[in-house]
mmCIF file of C-alpha atoms in Angstrom:
data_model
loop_
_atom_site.group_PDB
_atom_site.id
_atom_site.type_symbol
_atom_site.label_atom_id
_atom_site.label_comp_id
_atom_site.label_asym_id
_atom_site.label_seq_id
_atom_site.Cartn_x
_atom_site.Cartn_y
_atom_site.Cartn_z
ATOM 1 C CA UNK A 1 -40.564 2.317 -69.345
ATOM 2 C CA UNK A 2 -42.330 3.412 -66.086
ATOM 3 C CA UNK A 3 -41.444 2.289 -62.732
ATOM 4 C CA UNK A 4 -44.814 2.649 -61.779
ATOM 5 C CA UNK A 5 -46.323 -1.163 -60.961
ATOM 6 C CA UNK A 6 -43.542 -2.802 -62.486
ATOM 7 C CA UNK A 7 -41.894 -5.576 -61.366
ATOM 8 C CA UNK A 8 -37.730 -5.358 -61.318
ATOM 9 C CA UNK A 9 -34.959 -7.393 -60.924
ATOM 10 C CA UNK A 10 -31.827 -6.256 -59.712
ATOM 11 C CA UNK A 11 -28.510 -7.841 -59.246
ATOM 12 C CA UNK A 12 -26.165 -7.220 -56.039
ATOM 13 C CA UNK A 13 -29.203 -5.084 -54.204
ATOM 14 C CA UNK A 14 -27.602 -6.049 -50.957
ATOM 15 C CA UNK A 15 -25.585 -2.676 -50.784
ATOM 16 C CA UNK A 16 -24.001 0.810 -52.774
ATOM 17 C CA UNK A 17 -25.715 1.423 -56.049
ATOM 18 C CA UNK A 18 -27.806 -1.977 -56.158
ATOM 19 C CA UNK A 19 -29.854 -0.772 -53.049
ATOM 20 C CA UNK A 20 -30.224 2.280 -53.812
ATOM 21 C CA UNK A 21 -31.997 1.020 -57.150
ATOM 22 C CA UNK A 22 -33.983 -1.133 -54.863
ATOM 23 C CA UNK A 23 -35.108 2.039 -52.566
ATOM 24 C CA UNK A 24 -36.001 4.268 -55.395
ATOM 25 C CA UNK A 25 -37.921 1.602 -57.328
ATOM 26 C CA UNK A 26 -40.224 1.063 -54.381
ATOM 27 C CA UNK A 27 -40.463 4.679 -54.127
ATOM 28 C CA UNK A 28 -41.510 5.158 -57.599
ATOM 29 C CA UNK A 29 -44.026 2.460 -57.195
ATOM 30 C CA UNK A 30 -42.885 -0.617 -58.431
ATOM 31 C CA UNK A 31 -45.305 -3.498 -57.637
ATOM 32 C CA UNK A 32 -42.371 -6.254 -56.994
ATOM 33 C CA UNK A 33 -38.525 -5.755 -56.835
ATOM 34 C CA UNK A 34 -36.381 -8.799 -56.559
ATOM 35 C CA UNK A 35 -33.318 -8.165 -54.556
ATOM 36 C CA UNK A 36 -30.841 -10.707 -55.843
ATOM 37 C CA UNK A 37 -27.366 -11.069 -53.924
ATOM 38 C CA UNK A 38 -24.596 -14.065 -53.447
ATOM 39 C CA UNK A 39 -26.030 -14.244 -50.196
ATOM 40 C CA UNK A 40 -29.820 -13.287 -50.224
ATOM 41 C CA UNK A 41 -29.694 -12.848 -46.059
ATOM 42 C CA UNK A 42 -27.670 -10.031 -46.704
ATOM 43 C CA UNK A 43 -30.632 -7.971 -48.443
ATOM 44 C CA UNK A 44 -32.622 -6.457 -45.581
ATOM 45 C CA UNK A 45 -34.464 -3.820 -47.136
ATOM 46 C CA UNK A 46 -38.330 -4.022 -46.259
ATOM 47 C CA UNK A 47 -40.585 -4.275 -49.269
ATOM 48 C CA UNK A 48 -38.613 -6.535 -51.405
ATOM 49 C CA UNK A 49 -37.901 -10.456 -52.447
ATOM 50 C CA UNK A 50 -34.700 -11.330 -51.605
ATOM 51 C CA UNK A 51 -33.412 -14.191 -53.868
ATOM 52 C CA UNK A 52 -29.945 -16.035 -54.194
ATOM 53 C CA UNK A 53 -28.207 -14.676 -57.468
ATOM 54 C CA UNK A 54 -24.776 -15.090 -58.674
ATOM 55 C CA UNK A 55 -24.525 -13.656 -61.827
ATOM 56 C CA UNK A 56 -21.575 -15.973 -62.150
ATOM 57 C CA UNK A 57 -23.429 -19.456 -61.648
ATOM 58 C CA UNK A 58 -25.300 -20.137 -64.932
ATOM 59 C CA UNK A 59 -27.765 -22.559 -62.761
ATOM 60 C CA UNK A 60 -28.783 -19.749 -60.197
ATOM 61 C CA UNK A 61 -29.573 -17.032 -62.898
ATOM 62 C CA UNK A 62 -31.862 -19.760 -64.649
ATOM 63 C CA UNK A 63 -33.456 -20.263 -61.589
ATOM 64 C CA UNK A 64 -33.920 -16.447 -60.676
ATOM 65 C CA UNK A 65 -35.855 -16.285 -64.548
ATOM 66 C CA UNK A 66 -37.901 -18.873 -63.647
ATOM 67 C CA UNK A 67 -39.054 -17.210 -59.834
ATOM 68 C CA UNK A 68 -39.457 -13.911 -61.545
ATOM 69 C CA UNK A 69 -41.199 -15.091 -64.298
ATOM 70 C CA UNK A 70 -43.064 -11.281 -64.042
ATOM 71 C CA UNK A 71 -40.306 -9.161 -64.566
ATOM 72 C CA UNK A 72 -40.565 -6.552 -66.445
ATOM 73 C CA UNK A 73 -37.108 -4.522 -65.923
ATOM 74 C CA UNK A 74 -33.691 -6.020 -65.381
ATOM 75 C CA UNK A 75 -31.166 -4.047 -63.511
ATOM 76 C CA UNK A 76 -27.325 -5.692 -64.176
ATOM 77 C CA UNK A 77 -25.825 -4.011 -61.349
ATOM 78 C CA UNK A 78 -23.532 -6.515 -60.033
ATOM 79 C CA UNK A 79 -20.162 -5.824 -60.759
ATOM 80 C CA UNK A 80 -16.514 -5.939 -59.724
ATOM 81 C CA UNK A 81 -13.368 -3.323 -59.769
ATOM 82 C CA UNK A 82 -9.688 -4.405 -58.804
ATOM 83 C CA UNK A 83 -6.960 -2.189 -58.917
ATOM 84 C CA UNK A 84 -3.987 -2.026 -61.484
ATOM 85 C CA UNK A 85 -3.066 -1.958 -65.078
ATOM 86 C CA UNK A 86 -2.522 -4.599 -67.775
ATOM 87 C CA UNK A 87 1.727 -4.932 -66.962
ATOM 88 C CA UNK A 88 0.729 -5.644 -62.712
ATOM 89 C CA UNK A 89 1.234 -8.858 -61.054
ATOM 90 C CA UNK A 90 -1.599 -11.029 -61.830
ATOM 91 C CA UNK A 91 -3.370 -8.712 -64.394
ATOM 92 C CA UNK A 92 -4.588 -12.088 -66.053
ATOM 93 C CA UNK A 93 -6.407 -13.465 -63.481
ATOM 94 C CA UNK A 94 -7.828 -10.134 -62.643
ATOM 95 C CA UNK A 95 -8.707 -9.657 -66.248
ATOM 96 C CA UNK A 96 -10.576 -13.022 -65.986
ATOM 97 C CA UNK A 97 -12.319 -12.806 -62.862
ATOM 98 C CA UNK A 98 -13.882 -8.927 -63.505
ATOM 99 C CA UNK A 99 -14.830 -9.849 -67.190
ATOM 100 C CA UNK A 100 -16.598 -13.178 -66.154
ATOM 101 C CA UNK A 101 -18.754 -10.481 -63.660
ATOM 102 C CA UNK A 102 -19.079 -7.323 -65.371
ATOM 103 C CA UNK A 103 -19.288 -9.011 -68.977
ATOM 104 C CA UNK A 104 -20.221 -12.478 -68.762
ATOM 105 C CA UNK A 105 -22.581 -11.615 -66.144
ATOM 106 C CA UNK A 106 -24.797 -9.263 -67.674
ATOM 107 C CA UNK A 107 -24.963 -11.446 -70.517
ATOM 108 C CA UNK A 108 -26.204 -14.364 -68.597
ATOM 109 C CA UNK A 109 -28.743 -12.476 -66.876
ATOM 110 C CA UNK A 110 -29.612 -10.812 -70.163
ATOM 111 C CA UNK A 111 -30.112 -13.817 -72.565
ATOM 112 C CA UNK A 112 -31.921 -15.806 -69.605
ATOM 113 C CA UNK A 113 -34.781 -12.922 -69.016
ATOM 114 C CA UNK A 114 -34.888 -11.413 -72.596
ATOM 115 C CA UNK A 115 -37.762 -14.048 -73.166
ATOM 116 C CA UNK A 116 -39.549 -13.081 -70.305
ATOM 117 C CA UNK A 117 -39.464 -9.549 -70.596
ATOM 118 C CA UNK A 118 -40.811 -10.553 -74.217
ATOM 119 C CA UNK A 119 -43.394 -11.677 -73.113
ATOM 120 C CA UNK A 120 -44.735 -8.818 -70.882
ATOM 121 C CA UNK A 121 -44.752 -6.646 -73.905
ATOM 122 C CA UNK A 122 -40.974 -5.808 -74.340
ATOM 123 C CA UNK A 123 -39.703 -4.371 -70.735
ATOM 124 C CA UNK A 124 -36.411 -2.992 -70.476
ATOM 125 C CA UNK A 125 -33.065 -4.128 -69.349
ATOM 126 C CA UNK A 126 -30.739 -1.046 -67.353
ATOM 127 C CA UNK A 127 -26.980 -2.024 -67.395
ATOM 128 C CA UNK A 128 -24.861 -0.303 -65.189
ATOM 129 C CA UNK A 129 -21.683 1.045 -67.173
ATOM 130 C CA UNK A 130 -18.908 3.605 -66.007
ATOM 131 C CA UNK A 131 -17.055 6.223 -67.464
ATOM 132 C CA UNK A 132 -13.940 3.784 -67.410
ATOM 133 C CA UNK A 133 -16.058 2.549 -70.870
ATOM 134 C CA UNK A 134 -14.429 5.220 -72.628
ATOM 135 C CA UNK A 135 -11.431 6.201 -70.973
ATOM 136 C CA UNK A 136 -8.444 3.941 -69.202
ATOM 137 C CA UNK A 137 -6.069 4.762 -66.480
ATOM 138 C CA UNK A 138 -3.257 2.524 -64.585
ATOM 139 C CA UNK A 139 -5.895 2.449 -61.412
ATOM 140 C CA UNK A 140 -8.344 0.865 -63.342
ATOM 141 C CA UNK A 141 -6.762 -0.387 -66.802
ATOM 142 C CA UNK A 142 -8.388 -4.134 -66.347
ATOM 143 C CA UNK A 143 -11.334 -2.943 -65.200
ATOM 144 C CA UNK A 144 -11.503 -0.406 -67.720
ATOM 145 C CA UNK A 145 -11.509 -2.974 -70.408
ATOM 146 C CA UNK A 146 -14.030 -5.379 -68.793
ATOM 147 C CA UNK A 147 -16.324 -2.273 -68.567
ATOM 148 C CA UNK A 148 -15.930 -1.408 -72.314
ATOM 149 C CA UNK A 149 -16.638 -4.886 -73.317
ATOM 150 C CA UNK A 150 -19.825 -4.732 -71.194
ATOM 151 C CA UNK A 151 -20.652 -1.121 -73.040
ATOM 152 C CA UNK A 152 -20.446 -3.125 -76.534
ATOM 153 C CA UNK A 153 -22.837 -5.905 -75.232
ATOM 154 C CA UNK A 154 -25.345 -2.830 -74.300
ATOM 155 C CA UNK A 155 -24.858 -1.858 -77.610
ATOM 156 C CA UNK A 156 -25.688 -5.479 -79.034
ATOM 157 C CA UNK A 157 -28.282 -6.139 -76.767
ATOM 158 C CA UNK A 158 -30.102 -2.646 -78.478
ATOM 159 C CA UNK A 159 -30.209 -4.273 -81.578
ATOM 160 C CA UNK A 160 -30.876 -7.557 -80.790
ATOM 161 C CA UNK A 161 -34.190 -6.504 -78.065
ATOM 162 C CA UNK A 162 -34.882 -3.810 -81.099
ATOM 163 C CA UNK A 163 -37.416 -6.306 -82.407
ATOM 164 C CA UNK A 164 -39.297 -7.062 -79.377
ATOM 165 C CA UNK A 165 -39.565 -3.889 -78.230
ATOM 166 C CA UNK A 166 -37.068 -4.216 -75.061
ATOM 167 C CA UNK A 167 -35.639 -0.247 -73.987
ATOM 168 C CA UNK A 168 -31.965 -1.250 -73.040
ATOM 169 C CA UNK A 169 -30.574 1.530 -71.340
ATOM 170 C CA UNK A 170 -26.664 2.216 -70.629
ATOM 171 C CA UNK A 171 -25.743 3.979 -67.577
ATOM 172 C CA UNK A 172 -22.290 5.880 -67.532
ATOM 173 C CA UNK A 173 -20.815 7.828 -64.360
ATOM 174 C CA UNK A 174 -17.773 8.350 -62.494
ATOM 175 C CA UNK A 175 -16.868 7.331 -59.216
ATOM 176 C CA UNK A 176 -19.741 6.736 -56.577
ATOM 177 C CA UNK A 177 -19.475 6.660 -53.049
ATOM 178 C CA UNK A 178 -19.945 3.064 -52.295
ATOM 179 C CA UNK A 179 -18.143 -0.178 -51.113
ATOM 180 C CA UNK A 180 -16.509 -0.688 -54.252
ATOM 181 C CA UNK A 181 -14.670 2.506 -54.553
ATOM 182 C CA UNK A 182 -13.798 3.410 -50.632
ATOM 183 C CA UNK A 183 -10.367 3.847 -50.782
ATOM 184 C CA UNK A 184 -10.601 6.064 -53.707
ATOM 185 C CA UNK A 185 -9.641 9.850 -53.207
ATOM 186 C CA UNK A 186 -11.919 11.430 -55.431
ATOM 187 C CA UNK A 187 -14.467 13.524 -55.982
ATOM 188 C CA UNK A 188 -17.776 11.283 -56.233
ATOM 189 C CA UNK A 189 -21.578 11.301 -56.444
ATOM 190 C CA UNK A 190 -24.199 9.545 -53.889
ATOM 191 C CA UNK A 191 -25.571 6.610 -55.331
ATOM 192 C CA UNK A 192 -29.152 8.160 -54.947
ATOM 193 C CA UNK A 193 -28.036 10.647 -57.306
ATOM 194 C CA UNK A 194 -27.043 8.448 -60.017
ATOM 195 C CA UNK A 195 -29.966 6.433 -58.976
ATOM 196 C CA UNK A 196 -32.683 9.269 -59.298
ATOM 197 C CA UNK A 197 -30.876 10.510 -62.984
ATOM 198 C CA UNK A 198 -31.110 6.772 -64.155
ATOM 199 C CA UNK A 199 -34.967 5.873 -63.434
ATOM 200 C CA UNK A 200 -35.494 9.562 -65.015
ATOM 201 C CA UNK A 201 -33.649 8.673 -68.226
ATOM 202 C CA UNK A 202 -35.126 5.456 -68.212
ATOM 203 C CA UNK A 203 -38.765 6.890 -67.668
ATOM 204 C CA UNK A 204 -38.255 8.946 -70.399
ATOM 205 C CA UNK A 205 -37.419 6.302 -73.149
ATOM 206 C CA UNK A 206 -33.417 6.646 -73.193
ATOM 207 C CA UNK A 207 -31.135 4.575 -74.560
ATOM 208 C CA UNK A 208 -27.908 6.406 -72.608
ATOM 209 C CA UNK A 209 -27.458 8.505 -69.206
ATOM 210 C CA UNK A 210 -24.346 10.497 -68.641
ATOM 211 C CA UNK A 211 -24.769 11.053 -64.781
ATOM 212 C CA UNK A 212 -22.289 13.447 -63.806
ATOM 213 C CA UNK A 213 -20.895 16.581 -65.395
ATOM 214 C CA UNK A 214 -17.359 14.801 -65.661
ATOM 215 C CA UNK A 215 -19.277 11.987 -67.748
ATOM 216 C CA UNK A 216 -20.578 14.200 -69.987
ATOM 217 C CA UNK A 217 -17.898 16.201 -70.307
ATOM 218 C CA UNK A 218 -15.654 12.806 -71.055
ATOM 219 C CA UNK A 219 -18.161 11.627 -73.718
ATOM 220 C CA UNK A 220 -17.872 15.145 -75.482
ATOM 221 C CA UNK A 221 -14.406 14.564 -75.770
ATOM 222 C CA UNK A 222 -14.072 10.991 -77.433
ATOM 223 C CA UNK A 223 -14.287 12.904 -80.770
ATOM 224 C CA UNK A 224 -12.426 16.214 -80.062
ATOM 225 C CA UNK A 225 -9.209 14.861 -81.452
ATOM 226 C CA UNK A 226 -9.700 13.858 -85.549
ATOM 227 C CA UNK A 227 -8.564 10.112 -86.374
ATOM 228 C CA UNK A 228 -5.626 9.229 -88.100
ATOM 229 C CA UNK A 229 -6.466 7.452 -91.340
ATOM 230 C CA UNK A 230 -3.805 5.463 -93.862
ATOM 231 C CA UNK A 231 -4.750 6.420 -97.675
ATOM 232 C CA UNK A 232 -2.450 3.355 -98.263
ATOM 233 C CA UNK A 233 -1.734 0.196 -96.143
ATOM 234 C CA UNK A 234 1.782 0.358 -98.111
ATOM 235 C CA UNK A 235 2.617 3.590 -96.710
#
């Protein structure tokens, strides 16, 4: 998938990694990129269609397939983190609201462009993952899990897309200096960086893009230790 005179979608552009997707598209010469946000007045990057998109209102993401009938890549950027594990006051209702974003939104967007990306010869759909996919901690256990659940519906959406010839591409990193993790005292990357490593794995055909060293150091790990496995359920 080249970036070159394509036409892109991505969700929450107004700010932190979603612009930054926006900027680097139009540098790599996209012909169109559709900024979508809650609030499209809030996009004021030059160069790009601002459109009204909550990935959480079924009737605006229908909409936003029919305006941009001509995509041809689909970034599901817009997301959600709050802080605190599964035992915290209110976990449910944090569990609820960051799955319907980070899982049920990508999913929406997903199912309601996969025909038109079909129809411009197959496309690709970039969804933006973390490294919380793998691992869980009591900052981020909720989020954690709403960010796994949105790793197996990358994995899904591979084999579903397979047939049409859709690239679905899952992007993994750590913390990145935006919005959503100020706050946070930790070592993180620029959201141009992660931005730049993305488009380049995408370019290139990938299906995955570990975009920092403590990423790929993570993902190394998730088979150091050997599984435990019952010979016998009556044991």
């Amino acid at each position: 998938m080249k970036l070159h005179n394509a036409t892109v979608l991505i969700t929450g552009a107004n700010r932190g990694l979603g612009l930054a997707f926006a900027r680097e598209a139009l540098a790599r010469g996209a012909r169109k990129v559709y900024a979508g946000a809650r609030d499209p007045a809030s996009v004021t990057l030059p160069g790009v269609e601002p459109i009204a998109l909550d990935v959480n209102d079924p009737e605006q993401v229908a909409a936003a397939a029919r305006l941009g009938n001509d995509v041809t890549l689909v970034i599901n950027n817009a997301g959600i983190a709050n802080l605190g594990g599964f035992l915290a006051e209110g976990s449910v209702d944090a569990a609820r609201a960051q799955m319907e974003t980070n899982f049920f939104g990508p999913l929406r967007v997903s199912q309601a462009f996969a025909p038109v990306l079909a129809s411009h010869g197959g496309g690709a759909i970039l969804n933006v993952l973390s490294i919380a996919s793998w691992i869980n901690s009591p900052m981020l256990s909720v989020y954690g899990a709403s960010k796994s659940a949105a790793w197996a519906l990358t994995n899904g959406l591979r084999n579903d897309l397979r047939a049409q010839g859709t690239q679905v591409l899952g992007l993994h990193m750590g913390f990145v200096d935006t919005d959503l993790t100020r706050g946070i005292d930790m070592p993180k990357s620029t959201p141009d960086e992660i931005v730049r490593r993305a488009f380049d794995a995408l370019e290139a055909g990938a299906v995955e893009v570990l975009a920092d060293e403590l990423t790929q150091q993570v993902k190394r790990g998730l088979s150091a230790e050997p599984g435990i496995y019952l010979r016998d359920a009556r044991a």
